[in-house]
Amino acid sequence: MSLDEPHIDTYARGKALSEQVNPGMEDVLRDRYDTLVPGLSKTVVDVAYGQFYARGGVDEKTRLLATIAALTALGGQTRPQLKVNIASARAVGATRQEISEIIFQMTLYGGFPAMINALNAAIEVFEAEEDDT
Amino acid sequence: MSLDEPHIDTYARGKALSEQVNPGMEDVLRDRYDTLVPGLSKTVVDVAYGQFYARGGVDEKTRLLATIAALTALGGQTRPQLKVNIASARAVGATRQEISEIIFQMTLYGGFPAMINALNAAIEVFEAEEDDT
Amino acid sequence: MSLDEPHIDTYARGKALSEQVNPGMEDVLRDRYDTLVPGLSKTVVDVAYGQFYARGGVDEKTRLLATIAALTALGGQTRPQLKVNIASARAVGATRQEISEIIFQMTLYGGFPAMINALNAAIEVFEAEEDDT
Amino acid sequence: MSLDEPHIDTYARGKALSEQVNPGMEDVLRDRYDTLVPGLSKTVVDVAYGQFYARGGVDEKTRLLATIAALTALGGQTRPQLKVNIASARAVGATRQEISEIIFQMTLYGGFPAMINALNAAIEVFEAEEDDT
Amino acid sequence: MSLDEPHIDTYARGKALSEQVNPGMEDVLRDRYDTLVPGLSKTVVDVAYGQFYARGGVDEKTRLLATIAALTALGGQTRPQLKVNIASARAVGATRQEISEIIFQMTLYGGFPAMINALNAAIEVFEAEEDDT
Amino acid sequence: MSLDEPHIDTYARGKALSEQVNPGMEDVLRDRYDTLVPGLSKTVVDVAYGQFYARGGVDEKTRLLATIAALTALGGQTRPQLKVNIASARAVGATRQEISEIIFQMTLYGGFPAMINALNAAIEVFEAEEDDT
């Protein structure tokens, strides 16, 4: 499925994916943000999910590991989003080891503090999981 | 193979991997940098390759796609290294589509300019390749 | 016009704005990038123009000055995009003084080097203009 | 009023503006920081207010929206200052909509996480206001 | 002592330095991180201490002031590490004035918010010290 | 000499230092920038030199090494300013080894690409010097 088909409905495609990965997300965003920024929730679903994550060409696990890498290297300043993406990566089958290895590797690009801060975020996510993997 | 074995030789492990991925790299680094920073070339081989890329737990292609993601999101300021890692990712089997998709996805975290600049770097690498994939 | 109307066509809205500000932009992007990333040009038009710049609520000149501020503070690593946005700001009526003042103010947030580098980019844009303002 | 007049007193100019926007600010800074860094409070008033914000050439509201844009794109790492500037923008007449729109637009340059984090900061400022606008 | 001697043991060199500066650090890191990332604690000791801080050529105080400068300019996103390095600088003889001056100077490169945030971190470290200097 | 003396002339103090370190700098800045941003050259002299570098409390060499550290960690995006500061550090007595060591150390905070890019800038400065040190 590709975006160059003229009539693709990116919102519908994004909605399907976001409901699968984060059920109820659009509603949460709408309640919190849409009074201030009308349409924010719809843009997140349409753009982030419909026009990027749902594209295909790379499997979802690799996409999420790439996102974790980027947020780690950016320096921990996006900790809430880092934790959301770590949880999403777990949901599509990434092991704790894979996630931790990718974070550790980012020492080379974002430095040791960024790596340690991201690993601390990952530990919080892992500890909140009910079972071990 | 894990780093918690007390006597692992990370330099030897890194040397084996770096010679496989970038033959002659340590010599090039030594000639250029070691007069100023004695041991720089050895540290790069030992640390970047021996203590990070050679760790296992994640396949090399995923590691390189994660690096490409991070360098893209960091904003194109490390363009030479981005190109080296794109070439390395190609060398371990990443398709142009996979690389391009990961770069495109980084729009969500590093913004449109960072994405376009990284895609331009990728195009330069792809155009320098002899055959199409 | 707001995004919370269920059936708004953000691509059409973005296309109208992008053709007004940068005529032919989607074609240029399609020719350069869409083989690698199918639909990239459409996403840029739909998202950047249709879902952000065309929203209303703030006039276009202020939006462009805000973008110039952000790209300046991010450190000059997005110089090509900075120049495009400076030219766009000029096209919607921003004076050289307004643009220069906003860049200069960014010393406080991005430091002196980021400010000087952005001012150099602005000078290049101004020198390429045919008439003085 | 311009800085190229040889004898302009930038401290006096900055003091007048800072007292108008943040009454008592220099005293607060002096009490907290000047033992460690003698003259810090005076430098903030002289430089940030006297040599930048008080320059003219662009109205104060646009200056503050530009600052909000930059701090958003820098990634939420300067949250306390972002909140101060949002409150200052409100004080010179910026509406909640204008502030929110500028923050939302920064998705294009700083990514979705930076935008959401800044919007959360804005919401805190808005909720602390006594009346609605 | 230089890294270009073929058989230098960077782990042993790093261990000696880390035990002197932060006694017990490797054990703390091992307990917290090595289950997830086997060998992380050893890599920190070997790389950060053995292959960088222990190199010589620049005295330890200058090295730590340089680190404080960098972490300040990076924007306060690495606050825990900034505080550790401020404490380490104090331990090797840096005065509060020297540390504060270097942080203040970073206004020129990282902006006022980054400087204020770092100074706040320094104040926390200084207040936790038992005696005045 | 401290800024908390009420009548200190920071411009005069900065002018004296800037003429010593970079003779003629204010004139060069004035010719290039002051038409666009009236007073820019005076602000650079007053603020960067008078209100920061001339403060005392830390020797000039350490200040410049700290600046080199920060610009390295910020990722090479301020290469022209990095080179200016490396040359200034040389002028106040920093050896090539000291500069190179500080840059190399930044691997730990800004990553390997930032370090290599900064070292390349240093090499350019060193090669432009007439004599070896």
Short mmCIF file of N, CA, C and O in Angstrom, two decimals, chain C residues 31-129:
data_model
loop_
_atom_site.label_atom_id
_atom_site.label_comp_id
_atom_site.label_asym_id
_atom_site.label_seq_id
_atom_site.Cartn_x
_atom_site.Cartn_y
_atom_site.Cartn_z
N ASP C 31 9.75 14.74 -8.47
CA ASP C 31 10.81 14.28 -9.39
C ASP C 31 12.05 13.82 -8.63
O ASP C 31 12.73 12.88 -9.04
N ARG C 32 12.33 14.49 -7.53
CA ARG C 32 13.59 14.17 -6.84
C ARG C 32 13.44 13.01 -5.84
O ARG C 32 14.35 12.22 -5.68
N TYR C 33 12.31 12.93 -5.18
CA TYR C 33 12.24 12.02 -4.03
C TYR C 33 11.24 10.86 -4.15
O TYR C 33 11.38 9.86 -3.45
N ASP C 34 10.21 10.97 -4.98
CA ASP C 34 9.12 10.00 -4.87
C ASP C 34 9.47 8.60 -5.36
O ASP C 34 8.80 7.64 -4.98
N THR C 35 10.50 8.45 -6.18
CA THR C 35 10.92 7.10 -6.53
C THR C 35 11.42 6.37 -5.29
O THR C 35 11.09 5.20 -5.05
N LEU C 36 12.18 7.07 -4.49
CA LEU C 36 12.71 6.48 -3.26
C LEU C 36 11.64 6.36 -2.18
O LEU C 36 11.51 5.34 -1.52
N VAL C 37 10.90 7.43 -1.98
CA VAL C 37 9.88 7.47 -0.93
C VAL C 37 8.54 7.82 -1.58
O VAL C 37 8.17 8.99 -1.65
N PRO C 38 7.83 6.80 -2.07
CA PRO C 38 6.57 7.08 -2.77
C PRO C 38 5.64 7.93 -1.91
O PRO C 38 5.40 7.62 -0.74
N GLY C 39 5.14 9.01 -2.50
CA GLY C 39 4.19 9.84 -1.79
C GLY C 39 4.81 10.94 -0.95
O GLY C 39 4.09 11.73 -0.34
N LEU C 40 6.14 11.01 -0.92
CA LEU C 40 6.78 12.06 -0.11
C LEU C 40 6.26 13.45 -0.49
O LEU C 40 5.93 14.26 0.38
N SER C 41 6.20 13.75 -1.77
CA SER C 41 5.80 15.10 -2.19
C SER C 41 4.37 15.40 -1.74
O SER C 41 4.06 16.51 -1.31
N LYS C 42 3.52 14.41 -1.83
CA LYS C 42 2.13 14.61 -1.41
C LYS C 42 2.05 14.82 0.11
O LYS C 42 1.27 15.65 0.59
N THR C 43 2.84 14.09 0.85
CA THR C 43 2.84 14.27 2.31
C THR C 43 3.32 15.66 2.68
O THR C 43 2.76 16.31 3.57
N VAL C 44 4.36 16.15 2.01
CA VAL C 44 4.84 17.50 2.32
C VAL C 44 3.73 18.52 2.09
O VAL C 44 3.46 19.39 2.93
N VAL C 45 3.06 18.42 0.95
CA VAL C 45 2.00 19.38 0.63
C VAL C 45 0.84 19.25 1.63
O VAL C 45 0.36 20.24 2.18
N ASP C 46 0.42 18.02 1.84
CA ASP C 46 -0.72 17.78 2.73
C ASP C 46 -0.39 18.20 4.17
O ASP C 46 -1.15 18.96 4.79
N VAL C 47 0.75 17.74 4.67
CA VAL C 47 1.06 17.96 6.08
C VAL C 47 1.57 19.39 6.32
O VAL C 47 0.95 20.18 7.03
N ALA C 48 2.73 19.70 5.75
CA ALA C 48 3.36 20.99 6.07
C ALA C 48 2.43 22.14 5.71
O ALA C 48 2.22 23.06 6.50
N TYR C 49 1.87 22.10 4.52
CA TYR C 49 1.02 23.21 4.09
C TYR C 49 -0.42 23.03 4.53
O TYR C 49 -1.01 23.95 5.09
N GLY C 50 -1.02 21.87 4.27
CA GLY C 50 -2.46 21.71 4.53
C GLY C 50 -2.80 21.58 6.00
O GLY C 50 -3.81 22.11 6.47
N GLN C 51 -1.96 20.87 6.75
CA GLN C 51 -2.31 20.61 8.15
C GLN C 51 -1.60 21.56 9.12
O GLN C 51 -1.89 21.52 10.31
N PHE C 52 -0.67 22.38 8.63
CA PHE C 52 -0.02 23.34 9.53
C PHE C 52 -0.13 24.78 9.01
O PHE C 52 -0.90 25.56 9.54
N TYR C 53 0.60 25.12 7.96
CA TYR C 53 0.64 26.54 7.57
C TYR C 53 -0.72 27.12 7.19
O TYR C 53 -0.95 28.32 7.37
N ALA C 54 -1.62 26.29 6.67
CA ALA C 54 -2.92 26.81 6.22
C ALA C 54 -3.96 26.86 7.33
O ALA C 54 -5.13 27.15 7.06
N ARG C 55 -3.60 26.58 8.53
CA ARG C 55 -4.59 26.46 9.60
C ARG C 55 -5.32 27.76 9.93
O ARG C 55 -6.46 27.74 10.38
N GLY C 56 -4.68 28.88 9.78
CA GLY C 56 -5.29 30.11 10.29
C GLY C 56 -5.01 30.29 11.76
O GLY C 56 -4.31 29.50 12.39
N GLY C 57 -5.59 31.37 12.34
CA GLY C 57 -5.39 31.64 13.77
C GLY C 57 -4.18 32.53 14.03
O GLY C 57 -4.11 33.22 15.04
N VAL C 58 -3.20 32.47 13.14
CA VAL C 58 -2.04 33.35 13.18
C VAL C 58 -1.75 33.73 11.74
O VAL C 58 -1.85 32.88 10.84
N ASP C 59 -1.39 35.00 11.51
CA ASP C 59 -1.11 35.39 10.12
C ASP C 59 0.17 34.73 9.62
O ASP C 59 1.04 34.35 10.40
N GLU C 60 0.24 34.64 8.29
CA GLU C 60 1.34 33.91 7.66
C GLU C 60 2.71 34.53 7.98
O GLU C 60 3.69 33.81 8.15
N LYS C 61 2.78 35.83 8.07
CA LYS C 61 4.06 36.47 8.34
C LYS C 61 4.59 36.07 9.71
O LYS C 61 5.77 35.74 9.86
N THR C 62 3.72 36.10 10.70
CA THR C 62 4.15 35.69 12.04
C THR C 62 4.57 34.23 12.05
O THR C 62 5.57 33.86 12.69
N ARG C 63 3.82 33.39 11.33
CA ARG C 63 4.21 31.97 11.26
C ARG C 63 5.62 31.82 10.68
O ARG C 63 6.43 31.04 11.19
N LEU C 64 5.90 32.57 9.65
CA LEU C 64 7.22 32.41 9.01
C LEU C 64 8.33 32.98 9.89
O LEU C 64 9.42 32.42 9.95
N LEU C 65 8.06 34.08 10.58
CA LEU C 65 9.07 34.61 11.51
C LEU C 65 9.33 33.61 12.64
O LEU C 65 10.47 33.44 13.09
N ALA C 66 8.29 32.94 13.09
CA ALA C 66 8.46 31.92 14.13
C ALA C 66 9.32 30.77 13.61
O ALA C 66 10.18 30.24 14.33
N THR C 67 9.11 30.38 12.38
CA THR C 67 9.92 29.32 11.79
C THR C 67 11.37 29.74 11.66
O THR C 67 12.29 28.97 11.97
N ILE C 68 11.58 30.97 11.22
CA ILE C 68 12.95 31.49 11.13
C ILE C 68 13.62 31.49 12.50
O ILE C 68 14.79 31.13 12.64
N ALA C 69 12.87 31.87 13.52
CA ALA C 69 13.40 31.85 14.88
C ALA C 69 13.84 30.43 15.27
O ALA C 69 14.94 30.21 15.77
N ALA C 70 12.96 29.48 15.01
CA ALA C 70 13.26 28.10 15.41
C ALA C 70 14.46 27.55 14.66
O ALA C 70 15.35 26.94 15.26
N LEU C 71 14.51 27.76 13.36
CA LEU C 71 15.63 27.22 12.59
C LEU C 71 16.94 27.89 12.98
O LEU C 71 17.99 27.27 12.97
N THR C 72 16.87 29.17 13.34
CA THR C 72 18.08 29.85 13.84
C THR C 72 18.56 29.21 15.14
O THR C 72 19.74 28.87 15.28
N ALA C 73 17.65 29.04 16.07
CA ALA C 73 18.03 28.50 17.37
C ALA C 73 18.50 27.06 17.28
O ALA C 73 19.33 26.61 18.08
N LEU C 74 17.99 26.32 16.29
CA LEU C 74 18.42 24.93 16.12
C LEU C 74 19.85 24.85 15.62
O LEU C 74 20.43 23.77 15.54
N GLY C 75 20.43 25.98 15.23
CA GLY C 75 21.87 26.01 15.05
C GLY C 75 22.39 26.03 13.64
O GLY C 75 23.52 25.64 13.40
N GLY C 76 21.60 26.44 12.69
CA GLY C 76 22.14 26.60 11.36
C GLY C 76 22.34 25.30 10.62
O GLY C 76 22.79 25.27 9.49
N GLN C 77 21.93 24.18 11.26
CA GLN C 77 22.13 22.90 10.61
C GLN C 77 21.11 22.67 9.50
O GLN C 77 21.20 21.71 8.76
N THR C 78 20.15 23.54 9.41
CA THR C 78 19.13 23.41 8.38
C THR C 78 19.15 24.64 7.48
O THR C 78 18.13 25.20 7.15
N ARG C 79 20.34 25.05 7.11
CA ARG C 79 20.55 26.25 6.33
C ARG C 79 19.70 26.34 5.05
O ARG C 79 19.12 27.38 4.78
N PRO C 80 19.60 25.25 4.25
CA PRO C 80 18.79 25.40 3.04
C PRO C 80 17.34 25.76 3.37
O PRO C 80 16.74 26.61 2.72
N GLN C 81 16.79 25.12 4.39
CA GLN C 81 15.39 25.39 4.75
C GLN C 81 15.26 26.77 5.37
O GLN C 81 14.25 27.43 5.20
N LEU C 82 16.27 27.19 6.09
CA LEU C 82 16.24 28.55 6.66
C LEU C 82 16.14 29.57 5.53
O LEU C 82 15.33 30.50 5.58
N LYS C 83 16.94 29.39 4.50
CA LYS C 83 16.91 30.33 3.38
C LYS C 83 15.54 30.31 2.66
O LYS C 83 15.02 31.36 2.30
N VAL C 84 14.98 29.13 2.49
CA VAL C 84 13.64 29.05 1.86
C VAL C 84 12.62 29.81 2.70
O VAL C 84 11.80 30.56 2.16
N ASN C 85 12.69 29.66 4.00
CA ASN C 85 11.70 30.32 4.84
C ASN C 85 11.93 31.83 4.94
O ASN C 85 10.98 32.60 5.09
N ILE C 86 13.18 32.25 4.85
CA ILE C 86 13.44 33.69 4.80
C ILE C 86 12.86 34.27 3.52
O ILE C 86 12.20 35.32 3.53
N ALA C 87 13.06 33.59 2.42
CA ALA C 87 12.49 34.07 1.15
C ALA C 87 10.96 34.08 1.21
O ALA C 87 10.32 35.02 0.73
N SER C 88 10.38 33.05 1.82
CA SER C 88 8.92 33.02 1.94
C SER C 88 8.42 34.16 2.82
O SER C 88 7.38 34.77 2.54
N ALA C 89 9.14 34.45 3.90
CA ALA C 89 8.74 35.55 4.77
C ALA C 89 8.78 36.87 4.01
O ALA C 89 7.88 37.71 4.15
N ARG C 90 9.81 37.05 3.21
CA ARG C 90 9.89 38.25 2.38
C ARG C 90 8.69 38.32 1.44
O ARG C 90 8.08 39.38 1.27
N ALA C 91 8.31 37.17 0.88
CA ALA C 91 7.21 37.13 -0.09
C ALA C 91 5.87 37.51 0.52
O ALA C 91 4.98 37.99 -0.17
N VAL C 92 5.69 37.29 1.80
CA VAL C 92 4.43 37.66 2.44
C VAL C 92 4.56 38.98 3.19
O VAL C 92 3.72 39.30 4.04
N GLY C 93 5.64 39.73 2.93
CA GLY C 93 5.68 41.10 3.42
C GLY C 93 6.59 41.40 4.59
O GLY C 93 6.64 42.53 5.07
N ALA C 94 7.32 40.41 5.08
CA ALA C 94 8.25 40.70 6.18
C ALA C 94 9.40 41.56 5.64
O ALA C 94 9.94 41.30 4.57
N THR C 95 9.77 42.59 6.40
CA THR C 95 10.89 43.42 5.98
C THR C 95 12.21 42.75 6.36
O THR C 95 12.25 41.86 7.21
N ARG C 96 13.28 43.24 5.74
CA ARG C 96 14.60 42.75 6.12
C ARG C 96 14.86 43.02 7.59
O ARG C 96 15.49 42.22 8.29
N GLN C 97 14.40 44.16 8.06
CA GLN C 97 14.63 44.50 9.45
C GLN C 97 13.94 43.50 10.39
O GLN C 97 14.54 43.03 11.36
N GLU C 98 12.68 43.19 10.08
CA GLU C 98 11.96 42.25 10.95
C GLU C 98 12.67 40.90 11.01
O GLU C 98 12.85 40.31 12.09
N ILE C 99 13.05 40.42 9.85
CA ILE C 99 13.74 39.11 9.80
C ILE C 99 15.06 39.18 10.56
O ILE C 99 15.37 38.29 11.37
N SER C 100 15.81 40.23 10.35
CA SER C 100 17.12 40.34 11.00
C SER C 100 16.98 40.47 12.51
O SER C 100 17.79 39.92 13.28
N GLU C 101 15.97 41.23 12.94
CA GLU C 101 15.76 41.39 14.37
C GLU C 101 15.41 40.06 15.05
O GLU C 101 15.90 39.76 16.14
N ILE C 102 14.55 39.30 14.41
CA ILE C 102 14.16 38.01 14.99
C ILE C 102 15.38 37.08 15.06
O ILE C 102 15.59 36.37 16.06
N ILE C 103 16.17 37.08 14.02
CA ILE C 103 17.39 36.26 14.05
C ILE C 103 18.32 36.73 15.17
O ILE C 103 18.85 35.92 15.93
N PHE C 104 18.51 38.03 15.27
CA PHE C 104 19.43 38.57 16.28
C PHE C 104 18.98 38.20 17.69
O PHE C 104 19.78 37.84 18.55
N GLN C 105 17.67 38.27 17.90
CA GLN C 105 17.11 37.94 19.22
C GLN C 105 17.44 36.50 19.64
O GLN C 105 17.55 36.20 20.83
N MET C 106 17.60 35.64 18.67
CA MET C 106 17.85 34.22 18.97
C MET C 106 19.23 33.99 19.62
O MET C 106 19.49 32.91 20.16
N THR C 107 20.08 35.02 19.62
CA THR C 107 21.31 34.94 20.42
C THR C 107 21.02 34.49 21.84
O THR C 107 21.79 33.72 22.43
N LEU C 108 19.90 34.94 22.37
CA LEU C 108 19.56 34.65 23.76
C LEU C 108 19.24 33.19 24.00
O LEU C 108 19.32 32.71 25.13
N TYR C 109 18.84 32.47 22.95
CA TYR C 109 18.39 31.09 23.13
C TYR C 109 19.30 30.09 22.42
O TYR C 109 19.44 28.96 22.88
N GLY C 110 19.88 30.48 21.31
CA GLY C 110 20.75 29.56 20.57
C GLY C 110 22.21 29.95 20.61
O GLY C 110 23.06 29.21 20.12
N GLY C 111 22.51 31.11 21.19
CA GLY C 111 23.91 31.54 21.28
C GLY C 111 24.36 32.38 20.10
O GLY C 111 23.68 32.46 19.08
N PHE C 112 25.51 33.00 20.27
CA PHE C 112 26.03 33.88 19.23
C PHE C 112 26.37 33.16 17.92
O PHE C 112 26.05 33.67 16.84
N PRO C 113 27.02 32.00 17.96
CA PRO C 113 27.35 31.37 16.67
C PRO C 113 26.11 31.05 15.84
O PRO C 113 26.09 31.30 14.63
N ALA C 114 25.06 30.53 16.46
CA ALA C 114 23.84 30.22 15.72
C ALA C 114 23.26 31.48 15.10
O ALA C 114 22.78 31.47 13.96
N MET C 115 23.32 32.58 15.84
CA MET C 115 22.78 33.85 15.32
C MET C 115 23.59 34.32 14.12
O MET C 115 23.03 34.67 13.08
N ILE C 116 24.88 34.34 14.25
CA ILE C 116 25.72 34.82 13.14
C ILE C 116 25.52 33.95 11.89
O ILE C 116 25.39 34.46 10.77
N ASN C 117 25.49 32.64 12.08
CA ASN C 117 25.31 31.76 10.92
C ASN C 117 23.97 32.02 10.23
O ASN C 117 23.88 31.99 9.00
N ALA C 118 22.92 32.25 11.00
CA ALA C 118 21.61 32.51 10.40
C ALA C 118 21.58 33.87 9.71
O ALA C 118 20.96 34.03 8.66
N LEU C 119 22.26 34.82 10.31
CA LEU C 119 22.29 36.14 9.68
C LEU C 119 23.04 36.07 8.35
O LEU C 119 22.66 36.73 7.36
N ASN C 120 24.08 35.26 8.31
CA ASN C 120 24.77 35.07 7.03
C ASN C 120 23.85 34.47 5.98
O ASN C 120 23.89 34.85 4.80
N ALA C 121 23.02 33.53 6.39
CA ALA C 121 22.05 32.95 5.45
C ALA C 121 21.07 34.02 4.97
O ALA C 121 20.73 34.08 3.78
N ALA C 122 20.63 34.87 5.88
CA ALA C 122 19.69 35.93 5.50
C ALA C 122 20.33 36.90 4.51
O ALA C 122 19.70 37.32 3.53
N ILE C 123 21.58 37.23 4.76
CA ILE C 123 22.27 38.15 3.85
C ILE C 123 22.34 37.56 2.44
O ILE C 123 22.13 38.25 1.44
N GLU C 124 22.58 36.27 2.35
CA GLU C 124 22.59 35.63 1.03
C GLU C 124 21.24 35.77 0.33
O GLU C 124 21.17 36.01 -0.87
N VAL C 125 20.18 35.59 1.10
CA VAL C 125 18.84 35.72 0.50
C VAL C 125 18.60 37.17 0.07
O VAL C 125 18.11 37.41 -1.04
N PHE C 126 18.96 38.11 0.93
CA PHE C 126 18.71 39.52 0.62
C PHE C 126 19.51 39.95 -0.61
O PHE C 126 19.03 40.70 -1.46
N GLU C 127 20.74 39.48 -0.69
CA GLU C 127 21.58 39.88 -1.83
C GLU C 127 21.07 39.31 -3.15
O GLU C 127 21.36 39.85 -4.22
N ALA C 128 20.33 38.21 -3.06
CA ALA C 128 19.79 37.62 -4.28
C ALA C 128 18.51 38.30 -4.73
O ALA C 128 18.00 38.02 -5.83
N GLU C 129 17.98 39.17 -3.91
CA GLU C 129 16.76 39.89 -4.31
C GLU C 129 17.11 40.99 -5.31
O GLU C 129 18.17 41.61 -5.22
#
